[in-house]
Amino acid sequence: MRIGRFENNLEKPSLAVIEKLERALQVKFDEIEYVSKKILELYQSFVEALLYESNDLDTYESNIINNEEVYSINYQYSKIMLIKYIIRVHKNDFVNIDKDEKDLLRLLDEKSDPLQLFYEYKGVRLFLQGYKDEAVVFLELALTMSNNPKQNTMIYYHISMVNMSRNKYVEALKYAGLAKGGFVEFASFKRILYIDGQIGSIYSQMRRFDLAIDKYKTCLISCGTLDLPFSKKAIFLRNLSWIYIKSGNYVEPMTYLEEAEKLEPDNVHLKMYKIWCNYKLRKFNTARGLIDKYSDLCKVKTHMKRYKLFSELIYNAGNKPTLALIDLAIDTYNEFVAKRDFELMNFYIDIVIDLLKQRDDNQKLIQYLEMKIRINDEINK
């Protein structure tokens, strides 16, 4: 049977011809179209779930697992592959992910919404793996792929997040504003909350603590109106506490930390903030009790050096700082210099400066005061 005339739309096949083709190819065209429609519906629903942060990625994953055999032979399967890829990115599952990316790049249509989504989440993947500059390249490329307003809003959100981590605060605020405009337009209330929190964090890193505190207090009011997991509300409470701590206020955070502890008692940041507030309030017995209570922190790779420094500071409170203590503080500060983490550089250089003042080491004190000025010059660029 010559089918070229049907492929070229020169002639519509009759029912008899369709039946003959189905027998020859051993397929049912109606079934193919039904599965194709189901895939498209699943894909569109998934994209909406990303925008509205519906927290049901496991539902999509189960659907795909249960229907993999049927989906995998359909011509729309690339969209299933894309859903699977994004779920892997959300779960930080990057084993052999390069192969998935090559396959998707080969299968997705140029200048299409799915290709835009792929580039966006490749950018997110790179960011999560620490490749911040490369992440921005792919996120900005994603904006050129299509003009889907909802997807663009999520791209703005992710570009803001990455730029904040790159210490590009003006750019981060610009894209956060664009993202918030989109979230408001599409009534994505959880995302409005999250972008407000992000804006608060950007203000905090710019050391505009007044603006950051106001923004986070507004976020906490919103938390009470939305159906959020306990862990999400706890993040807002801890972040507000951290902003107060950075501003030099150690009384206000205690109330928020108490609330956060009820929601997520084993969080590493919560434990560190409680120790620090009690130390700075000169409640040394309480601080020592917390150091002993949270001794598991000495095994947490990301925090073991900070925990050791806090321990030494607390147990040496009231005494002239030893050279070993100052060296430990400098070593902790240098950990964040290597990462260009201006926020934590500022926090730990203040500890170094305080110890150098107590030891009357004016030569080194001047050196670190000059470093602090340079850090803040970088922040205010």
mmCIF file of N, CA, C and O in Angstrom, residues 147-211:
data_model
loop_
_atom_site.group_PDB
_atom_site.id
_atom_site.type_symbol
_atom_site.label_atom_id
_atom_site.label_comp_id
_atom_site.label_asym_id
_atom_site.label_seq_id
_atom_site.Cartn_x
_atom_site.Cartn_y
_atom_site.Cartn_z
ATOM 1 N N ASN A 147 7.888 32.118 24.740
ATOM 2 C CA ASN A 147 7.328 33.266 25.439
ATOM 3 C C ASN A 147 6.116 32.823 26.234
ATOM 4 O O ASN A 147 5.026 33.358 26.100
ATOM 5 N N ASN A 148 6.342 31.813 27.067
ATOM 6 C CA ASN A 148 5.282 31.284 27.917
ATOM 7 C C ASN A 148 5.303 32.068 29.240
ATOM 8 O O ASN A 148 6.241 31.917 30.033
ATOM 9 N N PRO A 149 4.313 32.924 29.499
ATOM 10 C CA PRO A 149 4.370 33.805 30.679
ATOM 11 C C PRO A 149 4.520 33.057 32.009
ATOM 12 O O PRO A 149 5.252 33.516 32.892
ATOM 13 N N LYS A 150 3.856 31.923 32.140
ATOM 14 C CA LYS A 150 3.961 31.181 33.398
ATOM 15 C C LYS A 150 5.359 30.600 33.582
ATOM 16 O O LYS A 150 5.938 30.682 34.673
ATOM 17 N N GLN A 151 5.894 30.008 32.509
ATOM 18 C CA GLN A 151 7.240 29.460 32.617
ATOM 19 C C GLN A 151 8.266 30.573 32.808
ATOM 20 O O GLN A 151 9.237 30.415 33.565
ATOM 21 N N ASN A 152 8.072 31.707 32.142
ATOM 22 C CA ASN A 152 8.990 32.838 32.320
ATOM 23 C C ASN A 152 9.024 33.286 33.776
ATOM 24 O O ASN A 152 10.084 33.635 34.310
ATOM 25 N N THR A 153 7.861 33.276 34.429
ATOM 26 C CA THR A 153 7.792 33.682 35.835
ATOM 27 C C THR A 153 8.665 32.791 36.706
ATOM 28 O O THR A 153 9.405 33.273 37.571
ATOM 29 N N MET A 154 8.602 31.479 36.466
ATOM 30 C CA MET A 154 9.446 30.557 37.235
ATOM 31 C C MET A 154 10.925 30.745 36.904
ATOM 32 O O MET A 154 11.784 30.611 37.784
ATOM 33 N N ILE A 155 11.230 31.082 35.670
ATOM 34 C CA ILE A 155 12.631 31.334 35.297
ATOM 35 C C ILE A 155 13.148 32.578 36.015
ATOM 36 O O ILE A 155 14.267 32.588 36.544
ATOM 37 N N TYR A 156 12.334 33.628 36.077
ATOM 38 C CA TYR A 156 12.727 34.827 36.816
ATOM 39 C C TYR A 156 13.034 34.475 38.275
ATOM 40 O O TYR A 156 14.011 34.958 38.862
ATOM 41 N N TYR A 157 12.177 33.626 38.838
ATOM 42 C CA TYR A 157 12.343 33.194 40.241
ATOM 43 C C TYR A 157 13.695 32.503 40.431
ATOM 44 O O TYR A 157 14.446 32.804 41.367
ATOM 45 N N HIS A 158 14.004 31.601 39.512
ATOM 46 C CA HIS A 158 15.257 30.856 39.638
ATOM 47 C C HIS A 158 16.474 31.733 39.349
ATOM 48 O O HIS A 158 17.517 31.588 40.005
ATOM 49 N N ILE A 159 16.365 32.663 38.388
ATOM 50 C CA ILE A 159 17.490 33.567 38.117
ATOM 51 C C ILE A 159 17.763 34.437 39.339
ATOM 52 O O ILE A 159 18.922 34.689 39.708
ATOM 53 N N SER A 160 16.710 34.904 39.992
ATOM 54 C CA SER A 160 16.884 35.706 41.209
ATOM 55 C C SER A 160 17.616 34.910 42.279
ATOM 56 O O SER A 160 18.554 35.403 42.924
ATOM 57 N N MET A 161 17.210 33.664 42.463
ATOM 58 C CA MET A 161 17.821 32.798 43.468
ATOM 59 C C MET A 161 19.318 32.607 43.196
ATOM 60 O O MET A 161 20.159 32.727 44.103
ATOM 61 N N VAL A 162 19.643 32.326 41.934
ATOM 62 C CA VAL A 162 21.045 32.082 41.579
ATOM 63 C C VAL A 162 21.855 33.361 41.739
ATOM 64 O O VAL A 162 22.968 33.348 42.271
ATOM 65 N N ASN A 163 21.321 34.498 41.288
ATOM 66 C CA ASN A 163 22.058 35.756 41.405
ATOM 67 C C ASN A 163 22.277 36.163 42.850
ATOM 68 O O ASN A 163 23.314 36.740 43.186
ATOM 69 N N MET A 164 21.335 35.845 43.724
ATOM 70 C CA MET A 164 21.547 36.118 45.148
ATOM 71 C C MET A 164 22.750 35.328 45.649
ATOM 72 O O MET A 164 23.596 35.859 46.380
ATOM 73 N N SER A 165 22.850 34.075 45.241
ATOM 74 C CA SER A 165 23.970 33.241 45.686
ATOM 75 C C SER A 165 25.295 33.677 45.061
ATOM 76 O O SER A 165 26.354 33.382 45.589
ATOM 77 N N ARG A 166 25.212 34.416 43.932
ATOM 78 C CA ARG A 166 26.421 34.940 43.273
ATOM 79 C C ARG A 166 26.777 36.337 43.773
ATOM 80 O O ARG A 166 27.675 36.979 43.247
ATOM 81 N N ASN A 167 26.062 36.803 44.795
ATOM 82 C CA ASN A 167 26.276 38.140 45.362
ATOM 83 C C ASN A 167 25.932 39.253 44.379
ATOM 84 O O ASN A 167 26.413 40.383 44.506
ATOM 85 N N LYS A 168 25.075 38.959 43.407
ATOM 86 C CA LYS A 168 24.607 39.958 42.441
ATOM 87 C C LYS A 168 23.236 40.443 42.917
ATOM 88 O O LYS A 168 22.190 40.066 42.379
ATOM 89 N N TYR A 169 23.246 41.271 43.931
ATOM 90 C CA TYR A 169 22.010 41.570 44.638
ATOM 91 C C TYR A 169 21.049 42.463 43.845
ATOM 92 O O TYR A 169 19.835 42.293 43.945
ATOM 93 N N VAL A 170 21.585 43.407 43.087
ATOM 94 C CA VAL A 170 20.718 44.277 42.288
ATOM 95 C C VAL A 170 19.972 43.450 41.243
ATOM 96 O O VAL A 170 18.757 43.586 41.051
ATOM 97 N N GLU A 171 20.716 42.558 40.560
ATOM 98 C CA GLU A 171 20.089 41.674 39.571
ATOM 99 C C GLU A 171 19.085 40.740 40.237
ATOM 100 O O GLU A 171 18.012 40.477 39.709
ATOM 101 N N ALA A 172 19.453 40.243 41.410
ATOM 102 C CA ALA A 172 18.562 39.332 42.139
ATOM 103 C C ALA A 172 17.239 40.021 42.479
ATOM 104 O O ALA A 172 16.161 39.438 42.323
ATOM 105 N N LEU A 173 17.319 41.266 42.921
ATOM 106 C CA LEU A 173 16.092 42.015 43.245
ATOM 107 C C LEU A 173 15.260 42.286 42.000
ATOM 108 O O LEU A 173 14.024 42.211 42.034
ATOM 109 N N LYS A 174 15.939 42.601 40.892
ATOM 110 C CA LYS A 174 15.217 42.876 39.643
ATOM 111 C C LYS A 174 14.382 41.670 39.219
ATOM 112 O O LYS A 174 13.183 41.788 38.942
ATOM 113 N N TYR A 175 15.014 40.500 39.195
ATOM 114 C CA TYR A 175 14.297 39.294 38.754
ATOM 115 C C TYR A 175 13.272 38.835 39.792
ATOM 116 O O TYR A 175 12.233 38.270 39.425
ATOM 117 N N ALA A 176 13.548 39.098 41.067
ATOM 118 C CA ALA A 176 12.563 38.768 42.102
ATOM 119 C C ALA A 176 11.293 39.598 41.898
ATOM 120 O O ALA A 176 10.172 39.096 42.057
ATOM 121 N N GLY A 177 11.473 40.864 41.519
ATOM 122 C CA GLY A 177 10.317 41.722 41.246
ATOM 123 C C GLY A 177 9.510 41.219 40.068
ATOM 124 O O GLY A 177 8.268 41.203 40.105
ATOM 125 N N LEU A 178 10.205 40.777 38.996
ATOM 126 C CA LEU A 178 9.514 40.220 37.830
ATOM 127 C C LEU A 178 8.769 38.941 38.206
ATOM 128 O O LEU A 178 7.630 38.719 37.780
ATOM 129 N N ALA A 179 9.419 38.102 39.002
ATOM 130 C CA ALA A 179 8.785 36.847 39.430
ATOM 131 C C ALA A 179 7.549 37.129 40.276
ATOM 132 O O ALA A 179 6.491 36.520 40.073
ATOM 133 N N LYS A 180 7.669 38.074 41.198
ATOM 134 C CA LYS A 180 6.521 38.364 42.069
ATOM 135 C C LYS A 180 5.342 38.875 41.243
ATOM 136 O O LYS A 180 4.191 38.491 41.486
ATOM 137 N N GLY A 181 5.636 39.716 40.239
ATOM 138 C CA GLY A 181 4.567 40.205 39.373
ATOM 139 C C GLY A 181 3.818 39.066 38.709
ATOM 140 O O GLY A 181 2.578 39.068 38.633
ATOM 141 N N GLY A 182 4.563 38.059 38.244
ATOM 142 C CA GLY A 182 3.943 36.893 37.615
ATOM 143 C C GLY A 182 3.154 36.063 38.602
ATOM 144 O O GLY A 182 2.028 35.629 38.314
ATOM 145 N N PHE A 183 3.715 35.828 39.781
ATOM 146 C CA PHE A 183 3.012 35.020 40.781
ATOM 147 C C PHE A 183 1.716 35.689 41.219
ATOM 148 O O PHE A 183 0.708 35.017 41.464
ATOM 149 N N VAL A 184 1.735 37.006 41.311
ATOM 150 C CA VAL A 184 0.513 37.743 41.661
ATOM 151 C C VAL A 184 -0.510 37.610 40.536
ATOM 152 O O VAL A 184 -1.694 37.327 40.776
ATOM 153 N N GLU A 185 -0.050 37.793 39.297
ATOM 154 C CA GLU A 185 -0.954 37.700 38.139
ATOM 155 C C GLU A 185 -1.629 36.336 38.061
ATOM 156 O O GLU A 185 -2.825 36.241 37.770
ATOM 157 N N PHE A 186 -0.861 35.284 38.358
ATOM 158 C CA PHE A 186 -1.406 33.927 38.230
ATOM 159 C C PHE A 186 -1.925 33.371 39.561
ATOM 160 O O PHE A 186 -2.257 32.189 39.649
ATOM 161 N N ALA A 187 -1.966 34.233 40.578
ATOM 162 C CA ALA A 187 -2.532 33.858 41.891
ATOM 163 C C ALA A 187 -1.869 32.620 42.482
ATOM 164 O O ALA A 187 -2.534 31.737 43.022
ATOM 165 N N SER A 188 -0.536 32.560 42.371
ATOM 166 C CA SER A 188 0.223 31.465 42.980
ATOM 167 C C SER A 188 0.645 31.919 44.376
ATOM 168 O O SER A 188 1.735 32.471 44.577
ATOM 169 N N PHE A 189 -0.223 31.706 45.345
ATOM 170 C CA PHE A 189 -0.058 32.324 46.658
ATOM 171 C C PHE A 189 1.170 31.804 47.413
ATOM 172 O O PHE A 189 1.849 32.580 48.096
ATOM 173 N N LYS A 190 1.465 30.520 47.292
ATOM 174 C CA LYS A 190 2.662 29.997 47.955
ATOM 175 C C LYS A 190 3.916 30.610 47.353
ATOM 176 O O LYS A 190 4.861 30.964 48.067
ATOM 177 N N ARG A 191 3.923 30.722 46.025
ATOM 178 C CA ARG A 191 5.097 31.301 45.373
ATOM 179 C C ARG A 191 5.257 32.782 45.727
ATOM 180 O O ARG A 191 6.380 33.282 45.826
ATOM 181 N N ILE A 192 4.147 33.495 45.915
ATOM 182 C CA ILE A 192 4.229 34.898 46.352
ATOM 183 C C ILE A 192 4.938 34.953 47.709
ATOM 184 O O ILE A 192 5.820 35.787 47.944
ATOM 185 N N LEU A 193 4.553 34.035 48.590
ATOM 186 C CA LEU A 193 5.195 33.963 49.903
ATOM 187 C C LEU A 193 6.683 33.680 49.768
ATOM 188 O O LEU A 193 7.525 34.349 50.395
ATOM 189 N N TYR A 194 7.030 32.692 48.939
ATOM 190 C CA TYR A 194 8.438 32.310 48.813
ATOM 191 C C TYR A 194 9.282 33.424 48.194
ATOM 192 O O TYR A 194 10.419 33.653 48.611
ATOM 193 N N ILE A 195 8.720 34.136 47.195
ATOM 194 C CA ILE A 195 9.510 35.204 46.572
ATOM 195 C C ILE A 195 9.650 36.380 47.538
ATOM 196 O O ILE A 195 10.692 37.048 47.562
ATOM 197 N N ASP A 196 8.643 36.615 48.372
ATOM 198 C CA ASP A 196 8.781 37.653 49.400
ATOM 199 C C ASP A 196 9.890 37.277 50.382
ATOM 200 O O ASP A 196 10.674 38.133 50.810
ATOM 201 N N GLY A 197 9.953 35.996 50.739
ATOM 202 C CA GLY A 197 11.036 35.530 51.603
ATOM 203 C C GLY A 197 12.390 35.713 50.939
ATOM 204 O O GLY A 197 13.372 36.109 51.579
ATOM 205 N N GLN A 198 12.439 35.443 49.639
ATOM 206 C CA GLN A 198 13.687 35.607 48.891
ATOM 207 C C GLN A 198 14.105 37.079 48.861
ATOM 208 O O GLN A 198 15.285 37.397 49.041
ATOM 209 N N ILE A 199 13.131 37.969 48.655
ATOM 210 C CA ILE A 199 13.422 39.405 48.660
ATOM 211 C C ILE A 199 13.949 39.810 50.041
ATOM 212 O O ILE A 199 14.918 40.573 50.156
ATOM 213 N N GLY A 200 13.326 39.275 51.098
ATOM 214 C CA GLY A 200 13.804 39.549 52.454
ATOM 215 C C GLY A 200 15.237 39.084 52.651
ATOM 216 O O GLY A 200 16.055 39.774 53.278
ATOM 217 N N SER A 201 15.566 37.917 52.100
ATOM 218 C CA SER A 201 16.926 37.382 52.231
ATOM 219 C C SER A 201 17.935 38.218 51.446
ATOM 220 O O SER A 201 19.079 38.393 51.873
ATOM 221 N N ILE A 202 17.508 38.729 50.288
ATOM 222 C CA ILE A 202 18.392 39.601 49.514
ATOM 223 C C ILE A 202 18.672 40.879 50.302
ATOM 224 O O ILE A 202 19.826 41.323 50.419
ATOM 225 N N TYR A 203 17.627 41.483 50.878
ATOM 226 C CA TYR A 203 17.818 42.674 51.717
ATOM 227 C C TYR A 203 18.777 42.361 52.870
ATOM 228 O O TYR A 203 19.639 43.171 53.214
ATOM 229 N N SER A 204 18.609 41.176 53.461
ATOM 230 C CA SER A 204 19.464 40.777 54.579
ATOM 231 C C SER A 204 20.917 40.691 54.151
ATOM 232 O O SER A 204 21.825 41.161 54.859
ATOM 233 N N GLN A 205 21.164 40.110 52.984
ATOM 234 C CA GLN A 205 22.540 39.979 52.511
ATOM 235 C C GLN A 205 23.125 41.337 52.120
ATOM 236 O O GLN A 205 24.341 41.527 52.151
ATOM 237 N N MET A 206 22.252 42.274 51.753
ATOM 238 C CA MET A 206 22.700 43.645 51.473
ATOM 239 C C MET A 206 22.857 44.451 52.766
ATOM 240 O O MET A 206 23.190 45.628 52.728
ATOM 241 N N ARG A 207 22.568 43.789 53.906
ATOM 242 C CA ARG A 207 22.664 44.388 55.232
ATOM 243 C C ARG A 207 21.635 45.499 55.456
ATOM 244 O O ARG A 207 21.821 46.390 56.266
ATOM 245 N N ARG A 208 20.520 45.399 54.732
ATOM 246 C CA ARG A 208 19.367 46.277 54.987
ATOM 247 C C ARG A 208 18.428 45.515 55.910
ATOM 248 O O ARG A 208 17.368 45.033 55.523
ATOM 249 N N PHE A 209 18.855 45.383 57.165
ATOM 250 C CA PHE A 209 18.161 44.516 58.102
ATOM 251 C C PHE A 209 16.747 45.017 58.413
ATOM 252 O O PHE A 209 15.845 44.219 58.673
ATOM 253 N N ASP A 210 16.552 46.335 58.383
ATOM 254 C CA ASP A 210 15.221 46.882 58.640
ATOM 255 C C ASP A 210 14.214 46.397 57.599
ATOM 256 O O ASP A 210 13.110 45.929 57.933
ATOM 257 N N LEU A 211 14.609 46.477 56.331
ATOM 258 C CA LEU A 211 13.738 46.014 55.243
ATOM 259 C C LEU A 211 13.535 44.502 55.312
ATOM 260 O O LEU A 211 12.436 43.998 55.066
#
